[in-house]
Short mmCIF file of C-alpha atoms in Angstrom, two decimals:
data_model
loop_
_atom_site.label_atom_id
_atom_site.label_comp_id
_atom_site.label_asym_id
_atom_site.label_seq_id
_atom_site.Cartn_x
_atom_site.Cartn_y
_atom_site.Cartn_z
CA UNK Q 7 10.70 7.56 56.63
CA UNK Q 8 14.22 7.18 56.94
CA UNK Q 9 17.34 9.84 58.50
CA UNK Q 10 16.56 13.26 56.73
CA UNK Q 11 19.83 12.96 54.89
CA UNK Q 12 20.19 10.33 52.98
CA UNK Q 13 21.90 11.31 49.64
CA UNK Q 14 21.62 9.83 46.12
CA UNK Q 15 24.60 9.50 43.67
CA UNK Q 16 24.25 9.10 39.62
CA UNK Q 17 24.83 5.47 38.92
CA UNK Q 18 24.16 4.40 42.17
CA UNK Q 19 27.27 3.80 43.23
CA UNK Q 20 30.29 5.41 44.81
CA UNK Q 21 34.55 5.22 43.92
CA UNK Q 22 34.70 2.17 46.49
CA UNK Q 23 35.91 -0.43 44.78
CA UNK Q 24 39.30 -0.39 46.05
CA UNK Q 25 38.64 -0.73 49.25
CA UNK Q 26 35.36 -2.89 48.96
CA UNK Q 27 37.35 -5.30 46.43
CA UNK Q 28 39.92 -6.61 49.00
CA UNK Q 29 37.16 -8.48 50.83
CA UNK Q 30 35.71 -11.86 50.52
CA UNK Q 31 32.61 -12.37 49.29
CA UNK Q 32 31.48 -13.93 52.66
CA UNK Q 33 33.15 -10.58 54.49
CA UNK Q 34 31.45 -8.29 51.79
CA UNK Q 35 27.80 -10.19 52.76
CA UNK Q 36 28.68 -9.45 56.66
CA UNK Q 37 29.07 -5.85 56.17
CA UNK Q 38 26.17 -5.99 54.14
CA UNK Q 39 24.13 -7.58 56.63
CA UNK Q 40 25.51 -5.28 59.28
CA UNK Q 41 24.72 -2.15 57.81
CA UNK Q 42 21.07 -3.34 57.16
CA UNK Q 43 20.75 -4.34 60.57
CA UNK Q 44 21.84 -0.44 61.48
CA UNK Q 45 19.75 1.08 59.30
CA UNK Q 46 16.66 -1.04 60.08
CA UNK Q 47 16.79 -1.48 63.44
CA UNK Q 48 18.34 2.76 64.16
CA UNK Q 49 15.03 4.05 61.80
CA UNK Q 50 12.32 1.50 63.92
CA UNK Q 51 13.87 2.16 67.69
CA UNK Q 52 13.87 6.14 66.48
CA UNK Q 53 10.14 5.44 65.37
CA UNK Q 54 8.74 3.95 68.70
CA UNK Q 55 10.99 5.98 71.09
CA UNK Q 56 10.08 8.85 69.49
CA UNK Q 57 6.21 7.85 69.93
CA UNK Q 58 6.91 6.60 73.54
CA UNK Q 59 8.08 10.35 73.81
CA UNK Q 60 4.81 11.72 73.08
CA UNK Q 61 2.73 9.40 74.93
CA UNK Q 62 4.52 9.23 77.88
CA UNK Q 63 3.97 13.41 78.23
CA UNK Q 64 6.64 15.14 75.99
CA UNK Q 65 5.39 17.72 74.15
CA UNK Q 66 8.27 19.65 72.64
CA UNK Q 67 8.06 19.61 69.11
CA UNK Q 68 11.24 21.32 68.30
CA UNK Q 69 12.64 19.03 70.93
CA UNK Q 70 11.33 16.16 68.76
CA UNK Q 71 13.27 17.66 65.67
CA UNK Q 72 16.55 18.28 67.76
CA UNK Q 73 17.01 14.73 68.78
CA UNK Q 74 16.84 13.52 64.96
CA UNK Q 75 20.29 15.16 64.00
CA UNK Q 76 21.78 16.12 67.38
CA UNK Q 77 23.72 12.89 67.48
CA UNK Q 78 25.44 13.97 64.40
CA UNK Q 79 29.31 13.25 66.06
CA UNK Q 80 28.88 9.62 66.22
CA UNK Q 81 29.24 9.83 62.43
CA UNK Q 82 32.71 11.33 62.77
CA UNK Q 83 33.76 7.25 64.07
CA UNK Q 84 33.39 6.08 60.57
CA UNK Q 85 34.77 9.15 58.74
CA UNK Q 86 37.65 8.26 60.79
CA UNK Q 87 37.86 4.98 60.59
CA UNK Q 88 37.08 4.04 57.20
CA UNK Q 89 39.62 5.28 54.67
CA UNK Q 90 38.00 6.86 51.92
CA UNK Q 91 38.67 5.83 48.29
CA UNK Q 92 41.74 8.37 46.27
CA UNK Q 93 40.32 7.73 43.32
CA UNK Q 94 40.81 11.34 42.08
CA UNK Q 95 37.24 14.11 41.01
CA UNK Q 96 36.19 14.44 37.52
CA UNK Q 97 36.47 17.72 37.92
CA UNK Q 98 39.08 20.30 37.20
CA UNK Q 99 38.98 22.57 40.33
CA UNK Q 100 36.96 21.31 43.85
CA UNK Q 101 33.98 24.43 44.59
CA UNK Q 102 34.82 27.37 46.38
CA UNK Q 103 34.29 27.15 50.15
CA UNK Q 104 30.96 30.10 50.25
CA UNK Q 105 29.30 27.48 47.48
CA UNK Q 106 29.70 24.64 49.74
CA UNK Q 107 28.90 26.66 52.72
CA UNK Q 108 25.56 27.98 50.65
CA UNK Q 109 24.90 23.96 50.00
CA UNK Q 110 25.19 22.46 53.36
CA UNK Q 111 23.20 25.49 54.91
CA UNK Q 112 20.49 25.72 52.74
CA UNK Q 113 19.98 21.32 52.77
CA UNK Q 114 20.58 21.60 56.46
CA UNK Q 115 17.62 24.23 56.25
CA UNK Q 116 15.55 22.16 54.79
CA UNK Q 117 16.13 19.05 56.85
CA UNK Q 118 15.49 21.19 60.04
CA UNK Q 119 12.09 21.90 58.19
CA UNK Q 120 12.01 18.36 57.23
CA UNK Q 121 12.25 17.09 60.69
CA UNK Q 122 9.84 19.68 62.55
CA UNK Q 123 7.08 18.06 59.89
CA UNK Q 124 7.79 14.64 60.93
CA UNK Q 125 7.67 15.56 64.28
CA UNK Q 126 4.61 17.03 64.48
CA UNK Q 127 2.99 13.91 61.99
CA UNK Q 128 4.07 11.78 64.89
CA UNK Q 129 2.55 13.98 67.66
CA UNK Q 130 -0.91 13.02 66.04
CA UNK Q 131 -0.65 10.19 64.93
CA UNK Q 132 -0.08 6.22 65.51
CA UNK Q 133 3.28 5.04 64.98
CA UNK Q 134 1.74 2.73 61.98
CA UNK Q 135 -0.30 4.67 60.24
CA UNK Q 136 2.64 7.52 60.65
CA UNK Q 137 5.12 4.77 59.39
CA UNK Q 138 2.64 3.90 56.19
CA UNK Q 139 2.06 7.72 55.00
CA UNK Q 140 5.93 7.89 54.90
CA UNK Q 141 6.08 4.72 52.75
CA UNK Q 142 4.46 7.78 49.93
CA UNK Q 143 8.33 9.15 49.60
CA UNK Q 144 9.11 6.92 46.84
CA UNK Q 145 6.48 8.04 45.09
CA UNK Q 146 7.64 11.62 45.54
CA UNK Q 147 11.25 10.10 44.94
CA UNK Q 148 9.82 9.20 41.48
CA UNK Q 149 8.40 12.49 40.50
CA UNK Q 150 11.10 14.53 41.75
CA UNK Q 151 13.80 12.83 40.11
CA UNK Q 152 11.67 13.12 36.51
CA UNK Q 153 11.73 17.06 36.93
CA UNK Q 154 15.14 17.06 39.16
CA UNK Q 155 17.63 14.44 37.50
CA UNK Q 156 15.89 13.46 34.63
CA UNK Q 157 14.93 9.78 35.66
CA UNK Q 158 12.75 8.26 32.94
CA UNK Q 159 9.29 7.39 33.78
CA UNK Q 160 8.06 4.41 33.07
CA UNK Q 161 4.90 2.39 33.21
CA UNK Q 162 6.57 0.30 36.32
CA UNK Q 163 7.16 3.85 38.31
CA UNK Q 164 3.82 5.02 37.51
CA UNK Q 165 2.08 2.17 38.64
CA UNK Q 166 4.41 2.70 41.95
CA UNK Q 167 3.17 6.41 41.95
CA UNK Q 168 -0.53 5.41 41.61
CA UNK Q 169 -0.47 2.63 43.98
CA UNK Q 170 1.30 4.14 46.80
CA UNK Q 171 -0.75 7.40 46.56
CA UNK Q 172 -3.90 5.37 46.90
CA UNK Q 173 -2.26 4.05 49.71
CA UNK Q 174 -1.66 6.90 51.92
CA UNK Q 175 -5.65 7.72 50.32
CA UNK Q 176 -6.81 4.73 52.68
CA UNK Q 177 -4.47 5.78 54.98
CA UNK Q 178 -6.05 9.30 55.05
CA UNK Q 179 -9.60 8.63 55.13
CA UNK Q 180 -8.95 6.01 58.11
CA UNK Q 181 -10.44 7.09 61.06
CA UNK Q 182 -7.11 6.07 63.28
CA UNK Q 183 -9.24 5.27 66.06
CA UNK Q 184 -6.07 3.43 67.86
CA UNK Q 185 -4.43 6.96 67.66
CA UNK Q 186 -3.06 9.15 70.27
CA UNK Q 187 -5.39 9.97 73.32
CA UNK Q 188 -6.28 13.62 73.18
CA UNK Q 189 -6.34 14.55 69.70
CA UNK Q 190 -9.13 15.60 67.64
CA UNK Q 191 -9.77 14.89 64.30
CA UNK Q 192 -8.21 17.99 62.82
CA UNK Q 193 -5.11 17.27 64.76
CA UNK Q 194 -4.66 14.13 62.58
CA UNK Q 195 -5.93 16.16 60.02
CA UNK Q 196 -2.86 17.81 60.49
CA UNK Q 197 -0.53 15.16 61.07
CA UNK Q 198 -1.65 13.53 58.02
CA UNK Q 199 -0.86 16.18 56.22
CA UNK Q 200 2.70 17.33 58.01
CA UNK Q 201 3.71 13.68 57.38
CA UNK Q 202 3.00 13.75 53.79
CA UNK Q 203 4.57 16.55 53.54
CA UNK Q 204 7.58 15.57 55.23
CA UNK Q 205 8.16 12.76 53.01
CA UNK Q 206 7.42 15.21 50.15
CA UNK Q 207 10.17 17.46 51.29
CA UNK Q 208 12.44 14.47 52.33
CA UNK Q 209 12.27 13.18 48.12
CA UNK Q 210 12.81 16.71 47.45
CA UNK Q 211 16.37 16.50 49.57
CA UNK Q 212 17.29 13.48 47.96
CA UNK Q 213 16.64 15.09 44.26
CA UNK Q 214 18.87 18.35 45.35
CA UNK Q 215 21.44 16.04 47.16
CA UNK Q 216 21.62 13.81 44.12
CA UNK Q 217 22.15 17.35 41.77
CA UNK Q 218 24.52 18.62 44.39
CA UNK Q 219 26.81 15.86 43.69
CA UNK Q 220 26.62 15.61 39.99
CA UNK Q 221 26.79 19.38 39.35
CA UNK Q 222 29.24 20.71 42.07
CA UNK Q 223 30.52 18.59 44.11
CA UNK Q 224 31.24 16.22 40.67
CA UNK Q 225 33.03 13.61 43.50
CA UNK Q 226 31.80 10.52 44.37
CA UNK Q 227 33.96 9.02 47.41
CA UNK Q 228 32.90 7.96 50.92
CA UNK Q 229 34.29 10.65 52.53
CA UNK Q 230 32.28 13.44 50.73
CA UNK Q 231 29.05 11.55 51.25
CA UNK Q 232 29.70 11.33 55.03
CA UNK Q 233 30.83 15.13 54.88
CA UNK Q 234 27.24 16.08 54.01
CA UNK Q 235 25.87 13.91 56.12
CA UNK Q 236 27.84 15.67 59.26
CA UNK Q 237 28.06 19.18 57.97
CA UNK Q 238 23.81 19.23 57.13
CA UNK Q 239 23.20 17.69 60.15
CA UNK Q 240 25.27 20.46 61.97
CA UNK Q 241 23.07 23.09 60.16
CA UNK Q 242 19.74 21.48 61.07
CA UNK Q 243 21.07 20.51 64.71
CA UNK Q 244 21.62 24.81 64.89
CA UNK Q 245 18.15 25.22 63.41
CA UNK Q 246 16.83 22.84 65.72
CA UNK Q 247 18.27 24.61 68.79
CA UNK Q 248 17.36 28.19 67.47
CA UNK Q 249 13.49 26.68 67.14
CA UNK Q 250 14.14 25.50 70.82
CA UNK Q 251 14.51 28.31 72.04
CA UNK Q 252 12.50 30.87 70.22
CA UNK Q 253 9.66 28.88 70.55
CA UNK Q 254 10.19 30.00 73.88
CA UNK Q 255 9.71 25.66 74.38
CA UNK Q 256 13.19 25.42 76.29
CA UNK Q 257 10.74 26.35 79.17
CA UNK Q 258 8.45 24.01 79.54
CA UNK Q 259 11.28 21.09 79.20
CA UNK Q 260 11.49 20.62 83.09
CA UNK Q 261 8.26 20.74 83.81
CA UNK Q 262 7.69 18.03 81.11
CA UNK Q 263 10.38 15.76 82.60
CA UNK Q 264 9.26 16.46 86.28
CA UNK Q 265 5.66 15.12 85.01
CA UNK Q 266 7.37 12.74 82.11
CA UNK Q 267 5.08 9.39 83.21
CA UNK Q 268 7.88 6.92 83.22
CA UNK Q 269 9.93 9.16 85.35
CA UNK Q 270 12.84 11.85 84.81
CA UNK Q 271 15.59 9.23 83.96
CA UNK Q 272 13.33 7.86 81.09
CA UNK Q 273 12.82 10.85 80.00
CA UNK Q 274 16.72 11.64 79.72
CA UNK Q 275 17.34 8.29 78.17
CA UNK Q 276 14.29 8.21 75.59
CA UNK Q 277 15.42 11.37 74.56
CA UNK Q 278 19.32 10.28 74.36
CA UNK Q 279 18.37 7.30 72.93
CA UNK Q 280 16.41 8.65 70.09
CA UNK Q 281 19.48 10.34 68.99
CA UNK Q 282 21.48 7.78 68.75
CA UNK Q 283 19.34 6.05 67.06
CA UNK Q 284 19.12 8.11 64.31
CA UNK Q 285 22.26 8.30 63.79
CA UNK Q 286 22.84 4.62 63.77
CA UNK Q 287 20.29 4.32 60.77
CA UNK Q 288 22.60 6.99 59.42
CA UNK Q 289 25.57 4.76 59.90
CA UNK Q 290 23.49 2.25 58.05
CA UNK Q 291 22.32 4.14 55.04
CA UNK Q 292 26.14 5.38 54.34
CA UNK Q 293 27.44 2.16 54.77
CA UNK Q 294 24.87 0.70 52.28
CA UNK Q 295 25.97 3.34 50.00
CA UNK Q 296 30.01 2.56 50.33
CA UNK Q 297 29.28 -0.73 50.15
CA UNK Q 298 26.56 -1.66 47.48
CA UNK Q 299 25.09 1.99 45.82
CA UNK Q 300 22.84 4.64 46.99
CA UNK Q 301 20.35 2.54 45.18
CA UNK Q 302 20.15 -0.22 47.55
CA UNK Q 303 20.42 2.24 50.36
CA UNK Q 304 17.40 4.18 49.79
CA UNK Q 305 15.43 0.79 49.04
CA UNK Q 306 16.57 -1.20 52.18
CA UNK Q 307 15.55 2.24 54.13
CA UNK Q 308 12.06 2.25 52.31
CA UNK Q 309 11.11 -1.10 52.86
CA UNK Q 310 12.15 -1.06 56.92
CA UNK Q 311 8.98 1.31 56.82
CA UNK Q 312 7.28 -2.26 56.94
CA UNK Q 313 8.82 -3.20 59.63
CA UNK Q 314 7.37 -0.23 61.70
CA UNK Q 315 3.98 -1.08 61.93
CA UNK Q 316 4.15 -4.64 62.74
CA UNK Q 317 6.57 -3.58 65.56
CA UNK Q 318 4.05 -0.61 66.55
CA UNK Q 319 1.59 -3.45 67.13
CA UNK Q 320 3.79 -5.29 69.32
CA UNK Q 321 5.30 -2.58 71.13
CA UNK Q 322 2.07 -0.30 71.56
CA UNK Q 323 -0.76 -2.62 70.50
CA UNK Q 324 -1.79 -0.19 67.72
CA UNK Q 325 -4.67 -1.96 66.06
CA UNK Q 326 -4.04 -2.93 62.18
CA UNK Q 327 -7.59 -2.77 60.93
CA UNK Q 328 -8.77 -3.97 57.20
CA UNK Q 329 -7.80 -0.73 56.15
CA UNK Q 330 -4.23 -0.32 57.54
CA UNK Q 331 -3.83 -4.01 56.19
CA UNK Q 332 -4.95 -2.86 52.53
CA UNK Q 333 -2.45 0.13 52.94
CA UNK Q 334 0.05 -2.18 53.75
CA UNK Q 335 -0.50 -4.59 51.24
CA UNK Q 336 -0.88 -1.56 48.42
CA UNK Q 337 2.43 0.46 49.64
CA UNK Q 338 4.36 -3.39 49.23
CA UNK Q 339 2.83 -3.86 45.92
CA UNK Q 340 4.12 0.04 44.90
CA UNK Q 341 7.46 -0.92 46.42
CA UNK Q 342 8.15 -3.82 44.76
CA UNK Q 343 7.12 -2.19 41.51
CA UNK Q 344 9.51 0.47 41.86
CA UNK Q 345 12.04 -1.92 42.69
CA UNK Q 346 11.57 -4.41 39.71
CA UNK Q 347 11.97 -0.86 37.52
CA UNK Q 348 15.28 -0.52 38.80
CA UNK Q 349 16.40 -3.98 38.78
CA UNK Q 350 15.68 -3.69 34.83
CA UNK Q 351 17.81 -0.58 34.89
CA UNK Q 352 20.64 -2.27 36.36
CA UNK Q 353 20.51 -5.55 34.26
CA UNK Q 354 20.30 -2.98 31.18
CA UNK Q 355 23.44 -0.59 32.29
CA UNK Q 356 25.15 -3.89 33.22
CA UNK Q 357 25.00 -5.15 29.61
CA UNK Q 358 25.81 -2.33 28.16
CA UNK Q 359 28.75 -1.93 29.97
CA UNK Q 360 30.28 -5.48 29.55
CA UNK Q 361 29.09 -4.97 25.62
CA UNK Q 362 31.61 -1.82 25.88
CA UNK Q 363 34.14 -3.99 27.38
CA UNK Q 364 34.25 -6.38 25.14
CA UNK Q 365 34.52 -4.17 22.38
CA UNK Q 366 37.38 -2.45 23.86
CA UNK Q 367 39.03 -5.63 24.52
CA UNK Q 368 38.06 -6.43 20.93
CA UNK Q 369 39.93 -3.49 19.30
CA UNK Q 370 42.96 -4.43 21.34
CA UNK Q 371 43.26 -7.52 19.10
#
């Protein structure tokens, strides 16, 4: 699982060479480094606080959903602060303002949706085995983009597909006996299938995010990434809040801080926390995509899903059992597959654009 808006961009990467080719190479590694450390540290904190929620008493699953988005502002520091690249659109006229109204509403819709169904995944279940179900969105990713954006499939992403669905299969039939206090077995019934769902939905996002920018918003600049990021988030914040309070849940909020276990200040600061840590993975997964492609982004946020579990263990002593190891083990095998896939797609695109430069340089002479 990773922030609920992540986009994707054709080609992978975004107009930022102008900015990006004034640094060193040792400067351009730092940044690198930096926004990795954002995104994987921002999506593992959100994780565990967000399960130290539930176990310490919250029970406010629209609540849950708010906090994932509500920190949306802190994105406006790097809009601000990072100029964005004037390279100018491919296309002819920008889209009208009620089509880019109709886009950020209906994705923030969907990412409100998104985020209720991660919520309640984590109400039920263990941080790992919550954390290894949502290793299952590349597969998704995979599928999606076949039918969406008209990624090729080949043998490499099937075997991906395959392996990580027999995965979250393992993951599924495992009795989660280190789970949450309190829940039956159709509860993680349920949160086994929310979760999976959620990372169904969250592929989905990325497919009609990715078609969003080729189609209409045809730009591909820092500054139109981060506007989706903030005006989605806005949409799914409003959702959020409008859950909140027809749920009629708004009500029981004191009461569940009064009895919150590690006390009423916790309870403020898990819950402020959790925002901001969200966002700071979203800091993370823009950056990645200024800096080196949306590519690299969405791997570096898939593989922190590792990272979860073994910090679950430490943080909550969830037990890894032969079963959560296997999962672990097959979701890192489909990983790496889908990631050797696109490394051959890159060395590919990369030779046939330097054969196209030489060529051009050719017919100069």
């Amino acid at each position: 699982m990773t922030d609920h808006q992540e986009p994707m961009i054709k080609n992978g990467t975004l107009s930022n060479q102008s900015l990006i080719g004034k640094l060193n190479q040792w400067q351009w590694w730092i940044l690198v480094g930096l926004n990795i450390f954002f995104l994987i540290v921002g999506q593992a904190a959100a994780v565990l606080l967000g399960r130290f929620y539930y176990d310490q008493g919250g029970n406010s699953k629209w609540m849950a959903t708010l906090v994932q988005t509500a920190a949306f502002p802190i994105l406006l520091i790097p809009f601000f602060l990072i100029p964005s690249s004037k390279e100018p659109s491919n296309s002819s006229a920008p889209p009208s303002f009620k089509i880019l109204a109709s886009i950020y509403f209906s994705l923030g819709v969907l990412i409100a949706g998104d985020n209720m169904l991660y919520s309640v995944g984590l109400l039920y279940l263990s941080a790992s085995t919550y954390s290894l179900i949502c290793a299952t969105q590349l597969a998704f990713n995979a599928i999606f983009s076949y039918f969406i954006n008209s990624q090729k499939f080949t043998a490499l992403i099937f075997n991906s597909v395959v392996i990580l669905s027999f995965s979250a299969a393992l993951v599924g039939i495992n009795d989660d006996s280190d789970g949450p206090s309190r829940v039956s077995k159709w509860q993680k019934v349920i949160g086994f299938l929310c979760t999976l769902g959620a990372s169904a939905l969250y592929s989905l996002l990325l497919s009609l995010m990715q078609l969003s920018f080729q189609k209409v918003l045809k730009k591909e600049t820092f500054s139109v990434v981060l506007e989706m990021q903030i005006y989605t988030a806005l949409v799914a914040t409003c959702v959020s809040v409008v859950g909140l309070f027809a749920s009629g849940e708004w009500k029981t909020l004191h009461g569940e801080m009064v009895a919150f276990s590690a006390g009423r200040v916790s309870y403020v600061m898990t819950l402020v926390w959790t925002a901001v840590a969200w966002q700071v993975c979203s800091v993370g997964v823009v950056g990645l995509i200024f800096v080196v492609s949306s590519l690299f982004s969405n791997v570096i946020s898939t593989a922190s899903l590792a990272i979860t579990p073994v910090a679950s263990v430490i943080v909550f002593h969830d037990k890894m059992n032969g079963i959560k190891v296997i999962a672990l083990l097959l979701a890192i095998w489909g990983f790496v597959s889908y990631i050797y896939q696109n490394y051959l797609d890159d060395c590919k695109a990369r030779r046939t654009q330097n054969n196209e430069s030489e060529s051009q340089t050719g017919s100069l002479f």
